[in-house]
Short mmCIF file of C-alpha atoms in Angstrom, two decimals:
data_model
loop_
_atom_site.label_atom_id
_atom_site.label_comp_id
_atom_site.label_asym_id
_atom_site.label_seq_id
_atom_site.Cartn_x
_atom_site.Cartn_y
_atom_site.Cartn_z
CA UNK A 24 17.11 29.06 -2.60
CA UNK A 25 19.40 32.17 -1.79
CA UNK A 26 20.42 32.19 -5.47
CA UNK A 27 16.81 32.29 -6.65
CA UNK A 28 16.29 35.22 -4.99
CA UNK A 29 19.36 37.22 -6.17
CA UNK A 30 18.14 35.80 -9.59
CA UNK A 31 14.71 37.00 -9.57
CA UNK A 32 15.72 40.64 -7.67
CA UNK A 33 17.66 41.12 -10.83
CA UNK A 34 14.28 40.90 -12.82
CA UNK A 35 16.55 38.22 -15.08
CA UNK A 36 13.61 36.12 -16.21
CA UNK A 37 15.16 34.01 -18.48
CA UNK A 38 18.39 33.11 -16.23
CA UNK A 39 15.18 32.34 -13.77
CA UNK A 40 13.32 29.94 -16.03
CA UNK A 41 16.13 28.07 -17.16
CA UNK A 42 17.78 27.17 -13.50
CA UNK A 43 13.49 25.95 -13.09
CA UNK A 44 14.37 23.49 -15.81
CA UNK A 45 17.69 21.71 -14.13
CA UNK A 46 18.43 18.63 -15.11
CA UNK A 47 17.27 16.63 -12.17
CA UNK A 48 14.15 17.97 -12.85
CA UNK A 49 13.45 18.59 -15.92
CA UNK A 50 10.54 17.33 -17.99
CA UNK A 51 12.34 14.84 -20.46
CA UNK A 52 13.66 13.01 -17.02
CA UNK A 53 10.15 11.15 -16.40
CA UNK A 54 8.48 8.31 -18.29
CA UNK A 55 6.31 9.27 -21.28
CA UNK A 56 3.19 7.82 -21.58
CA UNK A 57 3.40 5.42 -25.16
CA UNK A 58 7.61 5.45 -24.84
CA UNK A 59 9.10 2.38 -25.06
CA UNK A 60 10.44 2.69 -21.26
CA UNK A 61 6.88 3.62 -20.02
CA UNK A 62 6.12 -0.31 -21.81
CA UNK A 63 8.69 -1.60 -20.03
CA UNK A 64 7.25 -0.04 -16.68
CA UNK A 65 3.92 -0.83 -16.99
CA UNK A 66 4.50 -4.65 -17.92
CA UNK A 67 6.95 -5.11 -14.92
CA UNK A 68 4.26 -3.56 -12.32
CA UNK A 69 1.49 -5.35 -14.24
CA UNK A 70 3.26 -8.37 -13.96
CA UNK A 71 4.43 -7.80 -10.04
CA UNK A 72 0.92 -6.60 -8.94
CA UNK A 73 -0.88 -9.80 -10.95
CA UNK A 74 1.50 -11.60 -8.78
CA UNK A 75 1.09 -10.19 -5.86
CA UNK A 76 -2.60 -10.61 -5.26
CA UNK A 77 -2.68 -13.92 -6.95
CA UNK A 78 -0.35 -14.99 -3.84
CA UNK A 79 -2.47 -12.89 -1.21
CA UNK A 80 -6.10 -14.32 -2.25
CA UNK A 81 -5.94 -17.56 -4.20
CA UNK A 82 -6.93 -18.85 -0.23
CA UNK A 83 -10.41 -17.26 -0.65
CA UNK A 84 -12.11 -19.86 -3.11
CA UNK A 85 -10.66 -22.38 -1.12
CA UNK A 86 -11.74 -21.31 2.36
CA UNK A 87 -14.56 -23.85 2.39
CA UNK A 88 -12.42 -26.49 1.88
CA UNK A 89 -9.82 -25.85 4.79
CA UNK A 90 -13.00 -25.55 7.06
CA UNK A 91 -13.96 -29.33 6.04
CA UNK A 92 -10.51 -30.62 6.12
CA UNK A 93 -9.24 -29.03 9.52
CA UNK A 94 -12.31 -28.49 11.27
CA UNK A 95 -12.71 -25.40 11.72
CA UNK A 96 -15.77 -22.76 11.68
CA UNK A 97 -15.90 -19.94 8.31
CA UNK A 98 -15.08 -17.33 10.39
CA UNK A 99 -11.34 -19.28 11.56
CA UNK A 100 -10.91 -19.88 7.93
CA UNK A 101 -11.14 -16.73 7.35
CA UNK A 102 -7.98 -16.17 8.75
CA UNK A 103 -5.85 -17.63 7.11
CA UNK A 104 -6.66 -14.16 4.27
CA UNK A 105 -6.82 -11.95 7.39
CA UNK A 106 -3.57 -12.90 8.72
CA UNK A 107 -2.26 -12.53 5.69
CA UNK A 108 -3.33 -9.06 5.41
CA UNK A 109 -3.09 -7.86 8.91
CA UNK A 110 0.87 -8.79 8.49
CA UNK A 111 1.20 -6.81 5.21
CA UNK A 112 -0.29 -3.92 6.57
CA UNK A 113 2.28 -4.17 9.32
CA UNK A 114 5.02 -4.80 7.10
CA UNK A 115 4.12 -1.98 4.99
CA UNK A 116 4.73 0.45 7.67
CA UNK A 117 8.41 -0.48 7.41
CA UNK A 118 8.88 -1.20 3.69
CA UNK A 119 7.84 1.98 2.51
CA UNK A 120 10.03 4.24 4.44
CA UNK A 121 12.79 1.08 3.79
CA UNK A 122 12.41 1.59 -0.11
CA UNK A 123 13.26 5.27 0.95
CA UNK A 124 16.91 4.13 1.95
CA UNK A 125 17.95 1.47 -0.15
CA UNK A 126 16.00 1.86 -3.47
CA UNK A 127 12.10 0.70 -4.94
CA UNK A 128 13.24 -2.03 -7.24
CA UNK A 129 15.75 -4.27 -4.72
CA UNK A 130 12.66 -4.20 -1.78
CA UNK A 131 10.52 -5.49 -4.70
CA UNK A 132 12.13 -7.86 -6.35
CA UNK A 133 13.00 -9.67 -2.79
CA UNK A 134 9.68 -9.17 -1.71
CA UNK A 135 8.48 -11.55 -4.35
CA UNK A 136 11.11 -14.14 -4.32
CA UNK A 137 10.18 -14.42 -0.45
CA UNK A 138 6.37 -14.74 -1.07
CA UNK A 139 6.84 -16.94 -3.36
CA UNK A 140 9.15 -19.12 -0.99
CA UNK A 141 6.56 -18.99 1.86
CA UNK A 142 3.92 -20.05 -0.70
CA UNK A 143 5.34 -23.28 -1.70
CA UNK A 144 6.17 -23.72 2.31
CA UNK A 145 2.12 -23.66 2.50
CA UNK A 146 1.71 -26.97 0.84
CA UNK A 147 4.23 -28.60 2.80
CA UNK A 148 3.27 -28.25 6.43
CA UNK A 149 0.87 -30.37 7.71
CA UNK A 150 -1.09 -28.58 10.52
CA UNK A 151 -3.57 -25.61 10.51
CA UNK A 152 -1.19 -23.42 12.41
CA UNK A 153 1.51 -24.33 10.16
CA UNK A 154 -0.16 -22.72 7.44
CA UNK A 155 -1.45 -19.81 9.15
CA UNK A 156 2.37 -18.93 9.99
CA UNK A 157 3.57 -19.35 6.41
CA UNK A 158 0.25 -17.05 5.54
CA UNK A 159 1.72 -14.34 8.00
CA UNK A 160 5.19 -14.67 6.13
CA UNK A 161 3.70 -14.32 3.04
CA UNK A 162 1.71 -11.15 3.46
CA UNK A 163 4.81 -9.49 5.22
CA UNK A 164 7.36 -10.08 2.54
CA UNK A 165 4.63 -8.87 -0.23
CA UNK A 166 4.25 -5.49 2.23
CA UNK A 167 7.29 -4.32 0.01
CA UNK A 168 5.41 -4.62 -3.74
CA UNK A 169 2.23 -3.29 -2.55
CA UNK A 170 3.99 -0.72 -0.19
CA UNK A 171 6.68 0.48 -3.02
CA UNK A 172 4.84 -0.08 -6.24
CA UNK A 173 2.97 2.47 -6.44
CA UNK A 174 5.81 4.61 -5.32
CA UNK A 175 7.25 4.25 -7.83
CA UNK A 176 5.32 4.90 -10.67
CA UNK A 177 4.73 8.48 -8.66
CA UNK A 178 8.25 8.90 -8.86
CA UNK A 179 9.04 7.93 -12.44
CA UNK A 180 5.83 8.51 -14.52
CA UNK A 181 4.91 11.62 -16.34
CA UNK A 182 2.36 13.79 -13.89
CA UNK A 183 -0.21 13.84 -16.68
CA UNK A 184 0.09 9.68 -17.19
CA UNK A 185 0.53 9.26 -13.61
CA UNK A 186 -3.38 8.03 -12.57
CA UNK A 187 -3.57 5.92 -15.74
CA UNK A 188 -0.05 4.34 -15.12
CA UNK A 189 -1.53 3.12 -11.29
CA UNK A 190 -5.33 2.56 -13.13
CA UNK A 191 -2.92 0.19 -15.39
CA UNK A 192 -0.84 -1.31 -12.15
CA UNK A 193 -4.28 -1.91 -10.07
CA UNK A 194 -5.54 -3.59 -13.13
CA UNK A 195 -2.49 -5.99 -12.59
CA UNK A 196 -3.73 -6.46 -8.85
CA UNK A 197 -7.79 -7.18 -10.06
CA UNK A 198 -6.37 -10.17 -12.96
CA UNK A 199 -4.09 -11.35 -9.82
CA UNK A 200 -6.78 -11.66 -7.85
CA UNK A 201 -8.95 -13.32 -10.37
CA UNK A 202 -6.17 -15.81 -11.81
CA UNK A 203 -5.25 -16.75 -8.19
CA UNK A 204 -9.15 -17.89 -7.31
CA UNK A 205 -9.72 -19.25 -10.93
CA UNK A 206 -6.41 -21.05 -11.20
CA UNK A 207 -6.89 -22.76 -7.70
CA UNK A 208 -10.50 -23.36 -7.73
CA UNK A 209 -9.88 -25.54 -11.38
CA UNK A 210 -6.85 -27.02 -9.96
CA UNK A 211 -8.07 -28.00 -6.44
CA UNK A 212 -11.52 -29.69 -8.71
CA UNK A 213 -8.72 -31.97 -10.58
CA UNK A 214 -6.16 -32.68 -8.57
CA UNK A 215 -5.34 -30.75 -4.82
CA UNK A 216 -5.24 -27.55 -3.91
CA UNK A 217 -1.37 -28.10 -2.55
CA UNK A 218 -0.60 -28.40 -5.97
CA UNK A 219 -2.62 -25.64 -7.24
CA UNK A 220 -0.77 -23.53 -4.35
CA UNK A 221 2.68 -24.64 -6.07
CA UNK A 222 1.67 -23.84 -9.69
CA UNK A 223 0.71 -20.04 -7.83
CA UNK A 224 4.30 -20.03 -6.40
CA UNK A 225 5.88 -20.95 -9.70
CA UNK A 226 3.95 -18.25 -11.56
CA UNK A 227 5.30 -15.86 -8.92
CA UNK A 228 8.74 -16.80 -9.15
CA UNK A 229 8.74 -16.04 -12.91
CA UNK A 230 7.05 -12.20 -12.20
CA UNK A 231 10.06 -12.30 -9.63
CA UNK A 232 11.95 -12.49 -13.20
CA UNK A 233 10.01 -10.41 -15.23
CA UNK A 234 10.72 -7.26 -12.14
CA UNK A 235 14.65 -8.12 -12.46
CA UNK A 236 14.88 -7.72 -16.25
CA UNK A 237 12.49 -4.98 -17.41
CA UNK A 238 11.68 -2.92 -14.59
CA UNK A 239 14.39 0.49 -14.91
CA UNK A 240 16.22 1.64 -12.39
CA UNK A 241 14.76 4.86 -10.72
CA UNK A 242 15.56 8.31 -11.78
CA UNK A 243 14.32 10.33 -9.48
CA UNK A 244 14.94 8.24 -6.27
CA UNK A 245 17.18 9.95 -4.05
CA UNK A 246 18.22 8.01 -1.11
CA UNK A 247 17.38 9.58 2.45
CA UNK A 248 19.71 8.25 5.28
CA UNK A 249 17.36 6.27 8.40
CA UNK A 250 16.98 8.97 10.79
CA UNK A 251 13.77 8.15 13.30
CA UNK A 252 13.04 11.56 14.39
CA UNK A 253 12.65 12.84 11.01
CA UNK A 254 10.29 9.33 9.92
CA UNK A 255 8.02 10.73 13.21
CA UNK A 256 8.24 14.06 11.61
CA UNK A 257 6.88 13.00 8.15
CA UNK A 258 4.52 10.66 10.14
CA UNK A 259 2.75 13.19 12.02
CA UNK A 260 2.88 15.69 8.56
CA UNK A 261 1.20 13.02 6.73
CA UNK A 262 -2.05 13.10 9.31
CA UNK A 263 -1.79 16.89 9.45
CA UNK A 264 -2.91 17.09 6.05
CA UNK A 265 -6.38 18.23 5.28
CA UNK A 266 -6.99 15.03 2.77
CA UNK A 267 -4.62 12.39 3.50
CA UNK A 268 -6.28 10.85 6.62
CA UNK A 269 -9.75 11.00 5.15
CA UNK A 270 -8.03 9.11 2.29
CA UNK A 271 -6.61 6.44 4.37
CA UNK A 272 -10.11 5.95 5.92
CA UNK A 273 -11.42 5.53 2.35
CA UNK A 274 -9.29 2.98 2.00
CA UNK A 275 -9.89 1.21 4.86
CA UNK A 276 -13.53 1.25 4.10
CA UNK A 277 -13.38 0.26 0.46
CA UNK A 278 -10.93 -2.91 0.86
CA UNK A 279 -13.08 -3.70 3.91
CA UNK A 280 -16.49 -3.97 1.90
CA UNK A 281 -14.54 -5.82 -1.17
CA UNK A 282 -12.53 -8.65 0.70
CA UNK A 283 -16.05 -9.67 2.94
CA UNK A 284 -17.84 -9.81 0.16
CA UNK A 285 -15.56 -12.08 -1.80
CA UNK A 286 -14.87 -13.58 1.11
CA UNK A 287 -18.06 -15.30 2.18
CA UNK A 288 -19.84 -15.36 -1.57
CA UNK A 289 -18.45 -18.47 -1.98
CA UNK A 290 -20.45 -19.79 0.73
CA UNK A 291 -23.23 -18.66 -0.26
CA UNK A 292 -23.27 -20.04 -3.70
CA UNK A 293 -22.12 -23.64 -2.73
CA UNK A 294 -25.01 -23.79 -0.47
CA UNK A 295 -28.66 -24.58 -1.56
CA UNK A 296 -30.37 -23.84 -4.13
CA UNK A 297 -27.59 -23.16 -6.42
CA UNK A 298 -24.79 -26.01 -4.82
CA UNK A 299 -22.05 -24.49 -7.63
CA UNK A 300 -18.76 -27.38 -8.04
CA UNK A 301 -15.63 -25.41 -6.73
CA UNK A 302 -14.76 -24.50 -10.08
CA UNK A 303 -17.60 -22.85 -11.28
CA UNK A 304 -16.99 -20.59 -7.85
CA UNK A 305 -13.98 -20.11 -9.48
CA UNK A 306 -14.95 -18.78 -12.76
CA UNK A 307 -17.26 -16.38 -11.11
CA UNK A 308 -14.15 -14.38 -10.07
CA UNK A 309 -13.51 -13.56 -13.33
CA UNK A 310 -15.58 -10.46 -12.97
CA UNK A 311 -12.35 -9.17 -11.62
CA UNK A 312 -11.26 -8.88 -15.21
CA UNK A 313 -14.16 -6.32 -14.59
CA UNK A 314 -11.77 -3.69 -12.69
CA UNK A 315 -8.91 -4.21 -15.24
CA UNK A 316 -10.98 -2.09 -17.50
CA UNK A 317 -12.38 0.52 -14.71
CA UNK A 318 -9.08 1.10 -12.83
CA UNK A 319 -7.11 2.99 -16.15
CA UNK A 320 -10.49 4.49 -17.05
CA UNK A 321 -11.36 5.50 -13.28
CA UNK A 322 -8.10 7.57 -14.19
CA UNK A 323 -9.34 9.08 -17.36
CA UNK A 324 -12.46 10.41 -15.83
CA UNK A 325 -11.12 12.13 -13.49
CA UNK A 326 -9.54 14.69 -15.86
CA UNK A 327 -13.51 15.54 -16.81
CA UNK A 328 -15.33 14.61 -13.46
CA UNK A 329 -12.66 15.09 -10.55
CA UNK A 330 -11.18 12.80 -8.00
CA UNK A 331 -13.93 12.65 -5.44
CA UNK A 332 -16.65 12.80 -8.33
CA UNK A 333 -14.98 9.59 -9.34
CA UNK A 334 -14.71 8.18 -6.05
CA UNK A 335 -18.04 9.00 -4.58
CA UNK A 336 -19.43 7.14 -8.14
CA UNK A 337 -17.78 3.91 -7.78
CA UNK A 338 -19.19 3.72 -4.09
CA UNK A 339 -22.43 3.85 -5.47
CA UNK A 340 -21.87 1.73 -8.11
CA UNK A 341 -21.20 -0.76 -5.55
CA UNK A 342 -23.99 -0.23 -3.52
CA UNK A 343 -25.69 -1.06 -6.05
CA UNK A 344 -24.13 -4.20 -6.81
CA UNK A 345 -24.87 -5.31 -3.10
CA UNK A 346 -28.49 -4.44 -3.80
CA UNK A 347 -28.31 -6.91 -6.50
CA UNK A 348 -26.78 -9.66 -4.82
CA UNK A 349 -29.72 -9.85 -2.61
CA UNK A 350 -31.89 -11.55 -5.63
CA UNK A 351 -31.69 -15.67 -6.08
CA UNK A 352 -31.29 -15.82 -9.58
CA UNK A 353 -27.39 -16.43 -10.55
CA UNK A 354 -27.67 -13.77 -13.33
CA UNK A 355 -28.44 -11.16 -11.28
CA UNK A 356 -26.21 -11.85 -8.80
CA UNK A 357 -23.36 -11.91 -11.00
CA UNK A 358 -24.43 -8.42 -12.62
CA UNK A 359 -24.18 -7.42 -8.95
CA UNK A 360 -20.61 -9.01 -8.20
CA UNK A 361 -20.09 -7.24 -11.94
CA UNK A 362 -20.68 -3.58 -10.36
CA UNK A 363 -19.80 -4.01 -7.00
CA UNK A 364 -16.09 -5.20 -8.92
CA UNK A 365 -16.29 -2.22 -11.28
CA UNK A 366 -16.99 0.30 -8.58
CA UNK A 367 -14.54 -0.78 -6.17
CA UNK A 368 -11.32 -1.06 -8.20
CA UNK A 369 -12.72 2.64 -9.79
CA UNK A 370 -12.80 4.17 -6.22
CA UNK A 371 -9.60 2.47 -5.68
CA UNK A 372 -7.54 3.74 -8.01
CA UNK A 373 -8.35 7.23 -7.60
CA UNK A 374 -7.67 6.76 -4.05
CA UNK A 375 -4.40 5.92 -3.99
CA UNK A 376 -2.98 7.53 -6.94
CA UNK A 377 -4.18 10.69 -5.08
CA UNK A 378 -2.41 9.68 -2.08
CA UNK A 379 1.32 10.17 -3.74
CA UNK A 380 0.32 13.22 -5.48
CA UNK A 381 -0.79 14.64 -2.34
CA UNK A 382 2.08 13.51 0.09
CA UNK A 383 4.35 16.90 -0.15
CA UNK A 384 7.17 14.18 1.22
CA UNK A 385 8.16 11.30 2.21
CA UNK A 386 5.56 10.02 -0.53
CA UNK A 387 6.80 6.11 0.39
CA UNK A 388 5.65 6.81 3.91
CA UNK A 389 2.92 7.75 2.65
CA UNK A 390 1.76 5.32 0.26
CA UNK A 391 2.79 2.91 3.17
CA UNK A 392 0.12 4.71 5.55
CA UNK A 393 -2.55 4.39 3.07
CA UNK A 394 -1.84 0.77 2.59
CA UNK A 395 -1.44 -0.55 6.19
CA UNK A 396 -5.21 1.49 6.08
CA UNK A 397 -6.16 -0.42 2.61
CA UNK A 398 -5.16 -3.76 4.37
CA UNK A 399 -6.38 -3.53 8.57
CA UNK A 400 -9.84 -2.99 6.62
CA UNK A 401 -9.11 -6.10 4.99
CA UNK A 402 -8.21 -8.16 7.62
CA UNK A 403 -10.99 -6.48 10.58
CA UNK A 404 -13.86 -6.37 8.41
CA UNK A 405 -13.29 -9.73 6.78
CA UNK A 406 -13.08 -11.39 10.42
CA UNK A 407 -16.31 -9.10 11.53
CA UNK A 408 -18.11 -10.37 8.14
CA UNK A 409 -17.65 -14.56 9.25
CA UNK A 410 -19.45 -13.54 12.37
CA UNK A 411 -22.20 -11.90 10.54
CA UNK A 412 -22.22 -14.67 8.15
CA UNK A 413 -22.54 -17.31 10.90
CA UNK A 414 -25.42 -15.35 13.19
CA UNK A 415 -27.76 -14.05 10.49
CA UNK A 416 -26.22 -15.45 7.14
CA UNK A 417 -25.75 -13.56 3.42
CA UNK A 418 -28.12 -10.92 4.81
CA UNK A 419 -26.19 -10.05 7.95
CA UNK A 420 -23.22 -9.57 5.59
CA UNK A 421 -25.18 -7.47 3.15
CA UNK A 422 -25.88 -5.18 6.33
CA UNK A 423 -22.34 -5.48 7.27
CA UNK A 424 -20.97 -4.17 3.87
CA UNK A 425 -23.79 -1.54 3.66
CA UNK A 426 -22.70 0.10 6.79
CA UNK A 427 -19.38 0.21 5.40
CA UNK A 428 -20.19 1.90 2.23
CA UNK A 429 -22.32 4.52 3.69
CA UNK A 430 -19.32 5.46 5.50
CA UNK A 431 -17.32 5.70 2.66
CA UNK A 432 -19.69 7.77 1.12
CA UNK A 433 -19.46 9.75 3.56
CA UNK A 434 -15.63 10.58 3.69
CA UNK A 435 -15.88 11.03 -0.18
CA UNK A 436 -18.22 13.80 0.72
CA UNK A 437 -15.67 14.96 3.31
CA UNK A 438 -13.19 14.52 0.49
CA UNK A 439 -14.78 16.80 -2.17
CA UNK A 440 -15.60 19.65 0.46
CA UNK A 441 -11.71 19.64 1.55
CA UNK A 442 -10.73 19.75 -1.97
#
């Protein structure tokens, strides 16, 4: 710093604009968007985010089923998602800053080799609580793709690529999500769903693979040494910030409204009138395919519209959605699963691409704040939705997901004032 200012004192602005350019930071260091490394990148992630949220929801299509064959109300069966999530919120307060230490590729690539390991441990153990503890497992050791991930794409990727890079990634999280329910739903019609839950496992094992091979090692990770005074430092920096909280609330919010809604549609359309097999429950997820087109263009948009423009769009487009979901024909209420998909993984991926290119430091920290946010939403308002569901049905839920949205409308107001 001392030899900047000497530097610019002299009035030397050359010598000054070329130590700006130093190696470690110079432009040709990050990942060009169409470059054969930025490929390489975006089919790892894509690969290790399909992955990761085929592991974390494949349960959902098949909550009905563990409430016949254990007993248990929709609302307990819900848990075995929300324990899921609850733990990888948790763990994602400690993989983040973790991947700050040792390095973003090593957390992920173990992270999915041990999801995958508690996965096929699911279809082994006999007892309800048996596979609500391997659920728990599961959503910790993915805490450290989720958590990291996005990381580091902010760390590697071109600034002006950066919110199409995590559009592309979160795309990889919306076909996860869909393969996981379609995959097991078919699967569980045909033959079980313990051996759907192994074919998951398998699948993840091989993105494990994919990670190891193609993925580059980081070049602009630098290593910070575990000090806690400094993590409650960066901590209490990251709520200081004029955005970043209201961001982490969006997140709760959004995720909160999306996994109820998914979560509990299911029972609504075995029920009468419609009585749908398991597999054609199934193959209504595939309107996640949906938010593999709206999470790179989200990221276009906001280069004409803005980030909370964006954001305060999708939440709308959701409500929206919800509004048509209220109807009994099957075609609207998959045009309304269609928007309410679209919106969400739009609002999404503005959200959290603008959480690492807000973070001044500690961005893994960050990105791990915003998650264990993204992920308690889950889990709480998933819980809170199987207790609307039981006392007043689809409609309580539709209130339940309406108050939700309104308050993310709300802190995308907040957002765009701020900013």
């Amino acid at each position: 710093m001392c030899y900047f200012r000497r530097r610019i004192s002299s009035s030397n602005k050359d010598n000054v604009s070329f130590k700006l350019a130093s190696p470690s930071t110079a432009p040709s260091k990050w990942i060009e968007r169409g470059s054969p490394q930025f490929l390489r990148v975006t089919f790892a992630l894509f690969s290790a985010g399909l992955a990761t949220f085929a592991l974390l929801y494949y349960v959902q299509p098949i909550l009905p089923i563990f409430s016949k064959q254990f007993g248990i109300s929709p609302a307990e069966s819900s848990i075995a998602l929300s324990l899921s999530t609850v733990f990888m919120a948790l763990g994602s307060l400690f993989t983040g800053p973790l991947s700050d230490i040792v390095g973003r590729k090593s957390i992920m690539l173990i992270s999915l080799i041990l999801a995958s390991i508690f996965t096929l441990l699911c279809t082994i153990v006999t007892s309800w609580h048996g596979i609500l503890i391997m659920r728990a497992f599961t959503g910790l050791a993915l805490s450290g793709v989720a958590a990291v991930g996005m990381t580091y794409l902010s760390e590697e990727i071109h600034p002006y690529a950066l919110s199409f890079s995590i559009g592309l990634y979160i795309s990889g999280n919306s076909i996860g999500g869909m393969s996981g329910r379609l995959f097991v739903s078919i699967l569980t019609d045909y033959f079980s769903w313990t051996t759907a839950v192994s074919v998951i496992s398998c699948f993840s094992f091989l993105s494990a693979l994919i990670v190891w091979k193609l993925l580059p090692t980081s070049r602009h990770f630098r290593p910070v040494s575990l000090c806690l005074r400094k993590l409650l430092i960066n901590f209490c920096l990251q709520w200081r910030d004029k955005a970043l909280p209201f961001l982490f609330s969006e997140g709760f919010l959004l995720m909160g409204a999306f996994v109820t809604l998914f979560n509990y549609i299911g029972y609504r359309l075995l029920s009468a009138p419609w009585f749908l097999s398991q597999t054609l429950v199934g193959l209504i997820s595939m309107v996640y395919l949906t938010g593999s087109w709206s999470s790179p263009k989200a990221g276009i948009m906001i280069n004409r519209f803005g980030r909370s423009e964006v954001i305060i769009g999708g939440i709308v487009m959701m409500f929206c959605g919800l509004i048509f979901m209220l109807f009994q024909s099957l075609y609207i209420i998959f045009l309304g699963m269609i928007l309410f998909t679209i919106g969400f993984f739009a609002s999404h991926s503005v959200t959290s691409s603008w959480v690492g290119l807000r973070a001044r430091r500690a961005k893994g920290q960050a990105s791990s704040l915003y998650l264990f946010s993204y992920y308690i939403g889950s889990s709480v308002s998933g819980t809170l939705g199987g207790i609307c569901w039981y006392n007043s049905g689809w409609y309580g839920v539709s209130i339940f997901i309406s108050m939700l949205l309104i308050l993310a409308l709300f802190i995308g107001l907040c957002l765009k004032k701020r900013t």
